[in-house]
mmCIF file of C-alpha atoms in Angstrom:
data_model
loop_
_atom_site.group_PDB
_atom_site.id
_atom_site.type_symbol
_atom_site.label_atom_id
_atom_site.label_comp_id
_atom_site.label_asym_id
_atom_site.label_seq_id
_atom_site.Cartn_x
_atom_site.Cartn_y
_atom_site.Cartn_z
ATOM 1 C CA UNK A 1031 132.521 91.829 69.351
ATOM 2 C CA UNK A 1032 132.295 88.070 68.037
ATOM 3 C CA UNK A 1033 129.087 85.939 68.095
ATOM 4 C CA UNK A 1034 128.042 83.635 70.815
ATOM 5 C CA UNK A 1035 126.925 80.332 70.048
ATOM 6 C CA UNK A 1036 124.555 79.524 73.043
ATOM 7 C CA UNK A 1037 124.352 75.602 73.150
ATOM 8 C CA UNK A 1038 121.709 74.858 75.755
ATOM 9 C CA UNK A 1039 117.990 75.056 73.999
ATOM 10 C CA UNK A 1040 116.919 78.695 74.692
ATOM 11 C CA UNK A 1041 113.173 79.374 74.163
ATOM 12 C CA UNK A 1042 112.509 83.190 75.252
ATOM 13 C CA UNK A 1043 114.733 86.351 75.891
ATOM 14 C CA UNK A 1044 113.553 89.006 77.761
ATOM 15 C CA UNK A 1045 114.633 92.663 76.783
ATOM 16 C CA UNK A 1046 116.109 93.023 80.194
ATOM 17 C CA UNK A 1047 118.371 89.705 79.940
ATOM 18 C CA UNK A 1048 121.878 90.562 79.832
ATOM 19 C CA UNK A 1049 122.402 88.914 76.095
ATOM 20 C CA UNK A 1050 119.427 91.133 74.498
ATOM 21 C CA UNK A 1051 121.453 93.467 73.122
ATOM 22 C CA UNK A 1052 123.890 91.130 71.698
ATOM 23 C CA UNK A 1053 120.507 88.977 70.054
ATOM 24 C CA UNK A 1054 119.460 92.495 68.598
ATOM 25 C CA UNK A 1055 122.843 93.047 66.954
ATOM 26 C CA UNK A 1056 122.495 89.255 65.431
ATOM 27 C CA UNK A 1057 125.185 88.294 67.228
ATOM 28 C CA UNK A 1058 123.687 85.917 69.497
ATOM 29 C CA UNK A 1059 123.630 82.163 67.696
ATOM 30 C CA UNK A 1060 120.950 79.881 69.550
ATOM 31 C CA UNK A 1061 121.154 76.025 68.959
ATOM 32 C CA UNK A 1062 117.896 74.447 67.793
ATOM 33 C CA UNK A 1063 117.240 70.910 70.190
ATOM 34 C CA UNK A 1064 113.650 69.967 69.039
ATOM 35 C CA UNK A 1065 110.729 70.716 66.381
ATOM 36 C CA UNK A 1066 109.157 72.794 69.294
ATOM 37 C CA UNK A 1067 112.041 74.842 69.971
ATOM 38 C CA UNK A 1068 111.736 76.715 66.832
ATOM 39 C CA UNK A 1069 108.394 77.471 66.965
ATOM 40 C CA UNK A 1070 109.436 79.258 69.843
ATOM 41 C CA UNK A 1071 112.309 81.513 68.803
ATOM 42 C CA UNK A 1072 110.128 81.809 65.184
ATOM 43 C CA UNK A 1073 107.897 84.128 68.017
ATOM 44 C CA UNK A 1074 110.738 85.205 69.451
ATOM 45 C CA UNK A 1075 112.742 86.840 66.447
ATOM 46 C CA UNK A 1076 108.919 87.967 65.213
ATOM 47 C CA UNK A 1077 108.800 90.125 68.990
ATOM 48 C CA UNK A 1078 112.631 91.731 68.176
ATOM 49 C CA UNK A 1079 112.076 92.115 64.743
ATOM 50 C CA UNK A 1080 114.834 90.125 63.284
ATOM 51 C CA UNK A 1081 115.797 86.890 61.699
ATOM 52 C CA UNK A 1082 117.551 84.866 64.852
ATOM 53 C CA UNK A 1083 120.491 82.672 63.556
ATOM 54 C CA UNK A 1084 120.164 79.071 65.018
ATOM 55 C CA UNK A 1085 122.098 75.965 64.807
ATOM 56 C CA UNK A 1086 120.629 72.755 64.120
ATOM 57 C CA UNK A 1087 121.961 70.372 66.764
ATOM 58 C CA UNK A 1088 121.641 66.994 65.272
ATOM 59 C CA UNK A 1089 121.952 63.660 67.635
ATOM 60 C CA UNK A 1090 124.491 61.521 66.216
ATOM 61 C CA UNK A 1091 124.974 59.235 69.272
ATOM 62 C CA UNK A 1092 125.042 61.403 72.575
ATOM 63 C CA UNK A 1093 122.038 60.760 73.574
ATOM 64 C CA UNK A 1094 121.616 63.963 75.450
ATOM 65 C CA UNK A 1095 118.899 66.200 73.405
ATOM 66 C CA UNK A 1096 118.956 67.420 69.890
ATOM 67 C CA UNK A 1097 117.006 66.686 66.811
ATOM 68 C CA UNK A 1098 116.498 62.932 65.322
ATOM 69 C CA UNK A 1099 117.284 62.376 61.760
ATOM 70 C CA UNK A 1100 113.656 62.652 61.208
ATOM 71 C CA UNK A 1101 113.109 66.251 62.638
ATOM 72 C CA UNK A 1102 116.477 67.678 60.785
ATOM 73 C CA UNK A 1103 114.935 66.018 57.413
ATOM 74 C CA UNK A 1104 111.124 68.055 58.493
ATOM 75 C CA UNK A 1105 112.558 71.259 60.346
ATOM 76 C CA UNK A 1106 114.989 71.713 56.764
ATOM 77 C CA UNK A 1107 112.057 70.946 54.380
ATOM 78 C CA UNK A 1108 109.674 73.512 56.261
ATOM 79 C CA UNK A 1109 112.694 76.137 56.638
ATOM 80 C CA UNK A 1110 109.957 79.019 54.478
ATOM 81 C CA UNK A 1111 107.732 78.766 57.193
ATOM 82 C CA UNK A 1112 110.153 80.048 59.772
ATOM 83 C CA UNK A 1113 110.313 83.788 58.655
ATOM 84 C CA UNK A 1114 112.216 85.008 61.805
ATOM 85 C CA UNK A 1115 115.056 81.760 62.210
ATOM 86 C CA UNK A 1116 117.907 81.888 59.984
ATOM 87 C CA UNK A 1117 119.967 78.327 60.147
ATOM 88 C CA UNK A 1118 123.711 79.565 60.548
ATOM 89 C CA UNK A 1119 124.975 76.305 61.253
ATOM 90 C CA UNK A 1120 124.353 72.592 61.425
ATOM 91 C CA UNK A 1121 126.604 70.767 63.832
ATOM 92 C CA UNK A 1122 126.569 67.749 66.616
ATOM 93 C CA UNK A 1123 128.444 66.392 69.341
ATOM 94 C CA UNK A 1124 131.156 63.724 69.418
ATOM 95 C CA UNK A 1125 130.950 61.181 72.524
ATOM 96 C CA UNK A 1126 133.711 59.339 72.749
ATOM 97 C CA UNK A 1127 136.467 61.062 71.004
ATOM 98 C CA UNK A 1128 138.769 60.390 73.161
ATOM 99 C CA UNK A 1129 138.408 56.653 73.980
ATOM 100 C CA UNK A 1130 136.077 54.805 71.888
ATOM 101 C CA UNK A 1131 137.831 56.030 68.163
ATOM 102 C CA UNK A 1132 135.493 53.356 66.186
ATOM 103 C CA UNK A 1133 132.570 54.974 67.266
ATOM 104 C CA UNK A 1134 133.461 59.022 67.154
ATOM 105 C CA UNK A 1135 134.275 58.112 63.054
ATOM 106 C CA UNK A 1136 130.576 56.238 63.238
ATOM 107 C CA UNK A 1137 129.530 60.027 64.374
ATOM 108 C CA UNK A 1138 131.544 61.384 62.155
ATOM 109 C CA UNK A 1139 130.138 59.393 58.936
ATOM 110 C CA UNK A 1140 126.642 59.638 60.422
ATOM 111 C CA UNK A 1141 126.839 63.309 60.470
ATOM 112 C CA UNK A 1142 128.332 64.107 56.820
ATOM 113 C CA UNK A 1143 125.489 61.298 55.571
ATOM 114 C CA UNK A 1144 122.934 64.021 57.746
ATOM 115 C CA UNK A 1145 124.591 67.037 56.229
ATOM 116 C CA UNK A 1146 124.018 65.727 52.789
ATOM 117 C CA UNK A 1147 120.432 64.620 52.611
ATOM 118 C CA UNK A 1148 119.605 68.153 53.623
ATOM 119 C CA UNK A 1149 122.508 70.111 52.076
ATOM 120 C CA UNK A 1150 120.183 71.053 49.178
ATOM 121 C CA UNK A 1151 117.800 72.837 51.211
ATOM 122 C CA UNK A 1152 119.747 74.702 53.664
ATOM 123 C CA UNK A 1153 121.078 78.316 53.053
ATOM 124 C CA UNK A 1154 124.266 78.927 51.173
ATOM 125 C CA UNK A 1155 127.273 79.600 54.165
ATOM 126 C CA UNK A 1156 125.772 77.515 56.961
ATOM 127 C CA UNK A 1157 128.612 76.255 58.995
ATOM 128 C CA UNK A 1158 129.091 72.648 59.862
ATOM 129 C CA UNK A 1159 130.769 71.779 63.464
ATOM 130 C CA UNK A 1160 131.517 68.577 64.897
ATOM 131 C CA UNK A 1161 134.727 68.865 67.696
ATOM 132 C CA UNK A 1162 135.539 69.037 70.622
ATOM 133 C CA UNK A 1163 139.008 69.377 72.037
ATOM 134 C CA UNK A 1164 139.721 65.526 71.776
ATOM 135 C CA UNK A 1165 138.268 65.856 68.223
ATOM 136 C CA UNK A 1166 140.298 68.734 67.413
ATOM 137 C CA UNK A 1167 143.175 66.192 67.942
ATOM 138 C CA UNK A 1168 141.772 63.431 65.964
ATOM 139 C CA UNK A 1169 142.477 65.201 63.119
ATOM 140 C CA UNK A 1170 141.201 67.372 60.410
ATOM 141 C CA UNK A 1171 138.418 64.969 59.133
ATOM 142 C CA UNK A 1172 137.089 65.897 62.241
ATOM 143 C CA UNK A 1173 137.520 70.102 61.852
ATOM 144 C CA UNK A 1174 135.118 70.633 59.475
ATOM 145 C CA UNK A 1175 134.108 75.097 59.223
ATOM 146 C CA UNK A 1176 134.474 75.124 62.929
ATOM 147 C CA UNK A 1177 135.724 73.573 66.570
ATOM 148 C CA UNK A 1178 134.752 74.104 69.551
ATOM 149 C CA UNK A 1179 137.646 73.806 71.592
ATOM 150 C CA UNK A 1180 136.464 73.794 75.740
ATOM 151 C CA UNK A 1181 139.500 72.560 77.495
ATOM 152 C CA UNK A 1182 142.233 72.916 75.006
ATOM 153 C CA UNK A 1183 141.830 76.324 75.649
ATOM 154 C CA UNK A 1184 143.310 76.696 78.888
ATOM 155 C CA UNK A 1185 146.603 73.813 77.616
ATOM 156 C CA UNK A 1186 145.024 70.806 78.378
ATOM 157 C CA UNK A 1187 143.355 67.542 76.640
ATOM 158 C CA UNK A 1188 142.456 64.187 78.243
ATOM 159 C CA UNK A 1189 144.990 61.029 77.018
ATOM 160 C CA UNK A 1190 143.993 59.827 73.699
ATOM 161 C CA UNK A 1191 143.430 55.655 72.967
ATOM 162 C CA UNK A 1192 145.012 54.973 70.005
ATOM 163 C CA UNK A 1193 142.728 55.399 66.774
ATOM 164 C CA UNK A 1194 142.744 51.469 65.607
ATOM 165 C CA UNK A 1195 140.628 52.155 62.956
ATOM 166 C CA UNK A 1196 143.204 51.654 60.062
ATOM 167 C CA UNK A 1197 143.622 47.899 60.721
ATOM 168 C CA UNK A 1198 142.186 45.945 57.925
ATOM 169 C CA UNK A 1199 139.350 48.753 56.884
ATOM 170 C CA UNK A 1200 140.499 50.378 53.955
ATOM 171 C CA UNK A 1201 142.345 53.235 52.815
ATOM 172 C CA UNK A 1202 140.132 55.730 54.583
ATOM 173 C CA UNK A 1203 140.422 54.272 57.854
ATOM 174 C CA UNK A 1204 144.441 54.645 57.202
ATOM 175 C CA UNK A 1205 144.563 58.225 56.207
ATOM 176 C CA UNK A 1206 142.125 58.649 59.391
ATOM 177 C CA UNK A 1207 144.519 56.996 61.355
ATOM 178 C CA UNK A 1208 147.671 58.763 59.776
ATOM 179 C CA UNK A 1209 146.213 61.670 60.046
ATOM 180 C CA UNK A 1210 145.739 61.021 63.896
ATOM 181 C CA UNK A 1211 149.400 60.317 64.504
ATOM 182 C CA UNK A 1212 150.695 62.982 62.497
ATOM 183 C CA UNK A 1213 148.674 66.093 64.421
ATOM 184 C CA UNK A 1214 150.779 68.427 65.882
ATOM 185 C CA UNK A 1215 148.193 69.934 68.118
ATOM 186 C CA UNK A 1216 148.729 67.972 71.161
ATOM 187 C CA UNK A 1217 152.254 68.720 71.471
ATOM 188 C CA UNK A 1218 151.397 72.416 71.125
ATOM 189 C CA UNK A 1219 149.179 72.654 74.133
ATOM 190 C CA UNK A 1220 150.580 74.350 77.029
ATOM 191 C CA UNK A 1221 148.982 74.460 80.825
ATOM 192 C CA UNK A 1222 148.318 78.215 81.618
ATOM 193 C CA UNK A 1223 146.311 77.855 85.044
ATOM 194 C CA UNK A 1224 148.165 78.193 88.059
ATOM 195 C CA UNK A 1225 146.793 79.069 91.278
ATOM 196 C CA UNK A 1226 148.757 80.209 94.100
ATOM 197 C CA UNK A 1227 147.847 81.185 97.564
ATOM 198 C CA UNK A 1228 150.261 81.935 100.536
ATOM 199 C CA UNK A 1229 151.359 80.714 103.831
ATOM 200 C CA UNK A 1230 149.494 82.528 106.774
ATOM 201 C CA UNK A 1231 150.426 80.990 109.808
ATOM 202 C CA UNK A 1232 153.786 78.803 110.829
ATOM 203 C CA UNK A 1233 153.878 76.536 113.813
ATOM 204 C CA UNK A 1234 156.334 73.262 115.662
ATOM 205 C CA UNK A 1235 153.989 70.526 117.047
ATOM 206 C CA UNK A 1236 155.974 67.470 118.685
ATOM 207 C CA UNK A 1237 156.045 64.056 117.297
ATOM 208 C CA UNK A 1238 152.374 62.184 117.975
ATOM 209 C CA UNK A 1239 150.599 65.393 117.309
ATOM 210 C CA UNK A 1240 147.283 64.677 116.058
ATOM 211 C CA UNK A 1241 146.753 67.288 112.590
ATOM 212 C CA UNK A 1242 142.707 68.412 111.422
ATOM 213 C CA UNK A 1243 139.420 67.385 111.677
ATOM 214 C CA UNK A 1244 138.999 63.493 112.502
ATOM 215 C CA UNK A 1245 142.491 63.259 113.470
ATOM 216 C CA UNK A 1246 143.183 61.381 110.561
ATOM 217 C CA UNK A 1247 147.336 61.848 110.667
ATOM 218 C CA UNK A 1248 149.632 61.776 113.317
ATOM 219 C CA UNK A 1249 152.742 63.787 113.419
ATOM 220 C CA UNK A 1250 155.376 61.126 113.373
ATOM 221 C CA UNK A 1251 158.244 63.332 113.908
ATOM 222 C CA UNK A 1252 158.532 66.866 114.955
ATOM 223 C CA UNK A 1253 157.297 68.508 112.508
ATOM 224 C CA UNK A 1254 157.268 72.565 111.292
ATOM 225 C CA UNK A 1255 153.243 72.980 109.712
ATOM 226 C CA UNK A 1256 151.877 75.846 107.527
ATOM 227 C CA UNK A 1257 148.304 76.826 107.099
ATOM 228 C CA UNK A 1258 147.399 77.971 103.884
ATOM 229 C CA UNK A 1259 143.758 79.718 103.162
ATOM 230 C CA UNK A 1260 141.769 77.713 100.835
ATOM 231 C CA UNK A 1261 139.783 74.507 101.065
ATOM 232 C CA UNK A 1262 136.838 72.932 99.508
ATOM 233 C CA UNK A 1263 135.060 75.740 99.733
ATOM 234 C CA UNK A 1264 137.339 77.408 97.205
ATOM 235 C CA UNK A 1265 137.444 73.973 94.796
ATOM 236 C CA UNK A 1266 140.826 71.972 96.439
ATOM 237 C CA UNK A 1267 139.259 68.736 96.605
ATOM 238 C CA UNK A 1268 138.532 67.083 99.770
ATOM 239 C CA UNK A 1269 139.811 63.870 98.380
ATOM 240 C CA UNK A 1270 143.543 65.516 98.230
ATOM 241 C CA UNK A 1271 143.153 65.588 102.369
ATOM 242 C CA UNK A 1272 146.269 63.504 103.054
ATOM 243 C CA UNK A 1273 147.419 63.452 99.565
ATOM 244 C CA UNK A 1274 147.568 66.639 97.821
ATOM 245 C CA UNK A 1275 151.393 68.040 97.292
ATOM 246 C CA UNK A 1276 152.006 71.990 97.128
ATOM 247 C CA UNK A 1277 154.818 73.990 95.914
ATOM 248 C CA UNK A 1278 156.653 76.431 97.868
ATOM 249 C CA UNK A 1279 158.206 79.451 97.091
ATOM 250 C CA UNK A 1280 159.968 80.966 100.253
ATOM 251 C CA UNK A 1281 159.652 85.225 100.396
ATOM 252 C CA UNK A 1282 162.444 86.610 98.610
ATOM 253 C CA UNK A 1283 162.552 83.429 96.142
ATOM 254 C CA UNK A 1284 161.587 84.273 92.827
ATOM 255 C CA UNK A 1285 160.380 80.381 91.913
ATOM 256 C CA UNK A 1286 159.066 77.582 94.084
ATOM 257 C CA UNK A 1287 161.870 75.842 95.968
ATOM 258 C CA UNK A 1288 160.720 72.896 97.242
ATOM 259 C CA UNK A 1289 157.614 70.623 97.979
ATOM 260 C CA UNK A 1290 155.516 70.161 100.841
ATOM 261 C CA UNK A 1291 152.248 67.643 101.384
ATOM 262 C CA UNK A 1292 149.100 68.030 102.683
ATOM 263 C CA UNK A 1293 148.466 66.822 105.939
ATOM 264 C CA UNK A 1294 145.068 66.004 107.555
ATOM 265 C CA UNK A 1295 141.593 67.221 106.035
ATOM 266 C CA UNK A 1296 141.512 69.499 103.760
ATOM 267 C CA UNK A 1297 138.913 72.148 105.610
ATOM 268 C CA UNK A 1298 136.067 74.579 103.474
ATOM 269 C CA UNK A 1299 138.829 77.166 103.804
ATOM 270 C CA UNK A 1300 141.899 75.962 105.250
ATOM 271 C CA UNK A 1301 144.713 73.302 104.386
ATOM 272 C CA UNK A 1302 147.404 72.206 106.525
ATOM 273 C CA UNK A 1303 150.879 71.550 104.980
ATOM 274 C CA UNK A 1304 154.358 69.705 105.922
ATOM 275 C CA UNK A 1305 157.287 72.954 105.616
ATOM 276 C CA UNK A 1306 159.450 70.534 108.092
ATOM 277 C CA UNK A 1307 162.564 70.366 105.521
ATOM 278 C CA UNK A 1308 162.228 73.547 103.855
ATOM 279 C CA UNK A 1309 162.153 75.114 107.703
ATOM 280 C CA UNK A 1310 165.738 73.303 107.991
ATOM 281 C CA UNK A 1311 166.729 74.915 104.697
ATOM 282 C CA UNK A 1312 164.466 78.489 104.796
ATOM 283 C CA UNK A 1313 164.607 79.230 107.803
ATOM 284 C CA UNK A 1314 162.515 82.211 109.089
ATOM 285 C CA UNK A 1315 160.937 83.304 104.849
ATOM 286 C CA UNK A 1316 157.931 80.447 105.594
ATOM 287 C CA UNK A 1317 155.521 82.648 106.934
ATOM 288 C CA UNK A 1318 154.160 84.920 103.665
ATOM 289 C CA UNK A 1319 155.389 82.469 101.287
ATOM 290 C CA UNK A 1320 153.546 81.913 98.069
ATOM 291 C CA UNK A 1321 152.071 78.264 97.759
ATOM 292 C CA UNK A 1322 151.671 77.148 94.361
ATOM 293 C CA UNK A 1323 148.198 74.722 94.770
ATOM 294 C CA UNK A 1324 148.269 74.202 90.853
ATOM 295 C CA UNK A 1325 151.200 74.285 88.677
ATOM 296 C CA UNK A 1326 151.459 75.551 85.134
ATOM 297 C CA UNK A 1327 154.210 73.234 84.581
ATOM 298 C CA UNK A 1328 153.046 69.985 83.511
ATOM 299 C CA UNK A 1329 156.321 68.139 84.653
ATOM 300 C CA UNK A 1330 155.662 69.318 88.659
ATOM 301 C CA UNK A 1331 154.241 66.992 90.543
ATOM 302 C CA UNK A 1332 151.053 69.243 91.559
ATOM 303 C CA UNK A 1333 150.027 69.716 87.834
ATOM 304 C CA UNK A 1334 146.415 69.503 87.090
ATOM 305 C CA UNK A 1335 146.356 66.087 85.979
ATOM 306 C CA UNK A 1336 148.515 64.727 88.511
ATOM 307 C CA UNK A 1337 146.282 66.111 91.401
ATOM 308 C CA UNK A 1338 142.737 65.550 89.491
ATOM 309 C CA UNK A 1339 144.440 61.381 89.550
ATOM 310 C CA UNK A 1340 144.864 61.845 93.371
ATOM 311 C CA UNK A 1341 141.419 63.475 93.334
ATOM 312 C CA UNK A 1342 139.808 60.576 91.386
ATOM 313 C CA UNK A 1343 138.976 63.347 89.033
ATOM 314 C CA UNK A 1344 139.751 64.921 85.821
ATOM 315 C CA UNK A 1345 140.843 68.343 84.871
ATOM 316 C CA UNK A 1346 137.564 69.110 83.345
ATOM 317 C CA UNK A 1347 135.486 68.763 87.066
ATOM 318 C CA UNK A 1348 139.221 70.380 88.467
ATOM 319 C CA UNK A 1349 138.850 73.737 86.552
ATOM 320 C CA UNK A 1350 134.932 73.985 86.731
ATOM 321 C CA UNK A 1351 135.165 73.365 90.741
ATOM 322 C CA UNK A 1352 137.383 76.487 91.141
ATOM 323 C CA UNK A 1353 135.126 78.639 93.256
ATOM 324 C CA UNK A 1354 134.180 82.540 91.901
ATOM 325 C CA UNK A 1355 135.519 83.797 95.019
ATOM 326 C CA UNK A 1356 139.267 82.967 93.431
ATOM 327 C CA UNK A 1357 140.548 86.363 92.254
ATOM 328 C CA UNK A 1358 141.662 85.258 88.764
ATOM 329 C CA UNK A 1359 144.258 87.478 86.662
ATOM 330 C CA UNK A 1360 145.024 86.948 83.423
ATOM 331 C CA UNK A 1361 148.588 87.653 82.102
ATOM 332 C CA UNK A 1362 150.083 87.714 78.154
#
């Protein structure tokens, strides 16, 4: 029942796209990335009968579309012309909010001097959005009406540098700073994506067993190995072949017991894993038992950010690789 900010430039909706009903309703919110884009959805809102709400997305440093200083200052002074495109927002993007500090407050203070050489001429409630997640945690000079929180969402944010800004540059920069340290919103963030998969098949090779495609590890003991259905094909990177470490939770267990690696390539659909000690200590509850690939608990040693560093990855390419043939459930 909420509107949906769309934030790649859309130029035409058909009545048969999926979202038409929701632009009818006015609760479909279109960003604006160029002087030509509104001409567009001016004809487009004109063919529905309705006044579109758009965003202005203004390029304060990203380098990856939006309008110039320039356009915002023309598109806001012609804003009568555009009978069918009501601004609902104003907003831009923050590059380097979690590294380079200096230079997200440069956005920052480039973006409020934007907002108010054209605050005159734009439409009373127009929101003003600047955030990301790694914003959201820089503090509330940062929040402004809105944030637009991506992977906060599901309990996670990339390590923060340290916002340096305060040395030597005023009070501002210090209450900046300060304001930095004294969030609360990282320490509130809590995982909630686990994925679990099960053990299908249990089998004893003999010490100088070659494991997988390529042969790339050899059994150096006799050693008890489980094969667990999911690969690349599913999102487990193939970078993690050889590296990757599961969880196990025996049948009958009500919480992982122990953990076990992954040996040899990972496969499109397959992984092979070590169960050699927890065979010693389980014996016959392998076969059936649940496999914990990711870990909601950011203290295990498969948590997301743990495996995206063996993956020379990060959590955001992690999540979005997590194929659509993954039966997700959601829970509380």
């Amino acid at each position: 029942s909420g509107p949906i900010l769309v934030l790649m430039p859309v130029r035409d909706l058909s009545r048969t796209d999926g979202l038409y009903r929701h632009a009818i309703a006015g609760k479909l919110h279109l960003s604006v990335h160029d002087l030509g884009q509104v001409e567009a959805l001016n004809r487009l809102g004109q063919r529905f009968g309705m006044r579109i709400p758009v965003h202005l997305y203004v390029d304060t440093g990203m380098s990856r579309a939006g309008l110039s200083e320039a356009e915002l200052v023309q598109l806001v002074s012609d804003l009568d012309a555009w009978r069918y495109v009501r601004v609902a927002g104003v907003y831009s993007h923050l590059a380097t909010a979690d590294s380079d500090v200096a230079f997200a407050h440069e956005q920052r203070q480039r973006f409020e001097r934007l907002i108010d050489r054209v605050a005159d001429a734009l439409p009373q409630g127009v929101m003003r959005h600047l955030a990301n997640t790694c914003g959201l945690m820089r503090g509330p000079q940062f929040h402004f009406d809105l944030v637009r929180v991506g992977l906060g969402l599901l309990g996670y944010a990339p390590d923060l540098e340290p916002d340096d800004t305060a040395q030597g540059k005023g009070k501002q920069s210090k209450q900046a700073a300060q304001a930095t340290e004294d969030s609360p919103l990282a320490g509130l963030l809590r995982p909630v994506v686990r994925w679990v998969s099960r053990v299908v098949h249990v089998q004893r090779y003999e010490s100088g067993s070659p494991v997988g495609y390529q042969s790339t590890h050899r059994l150096k003991r006799s050693s008890v190995l489980g094969v667990v259905p999911v690969g690349y094909g599913d999102g487990y990177p193939l970078l993690l072949s050889n590296r990757g470490v599961v969880r196990v939770q025996p049948a009958g267990a009500t919480e992982p017991v122990g953990t076990a690696r992954v040996l040899g390539c990972v496969n499109m659909d397959q992984i092979v894993i070590d169960l050699t000690e927890l065979a010693q200590d389980h014996p016959g509850t392998l076969l059936e038992a649940t496999v914990e690939l990711i870990s909601a608990d950011p203290e295990a040693p498969n948590a997301l950010p743990r495996l995206a560093a063996m993956a020379r990855s990060h959590c955001y390419e992690m999540l979005c690789r997590l194929s659509p043939r993954l039966p997700r459930r959601y829970v509380k």
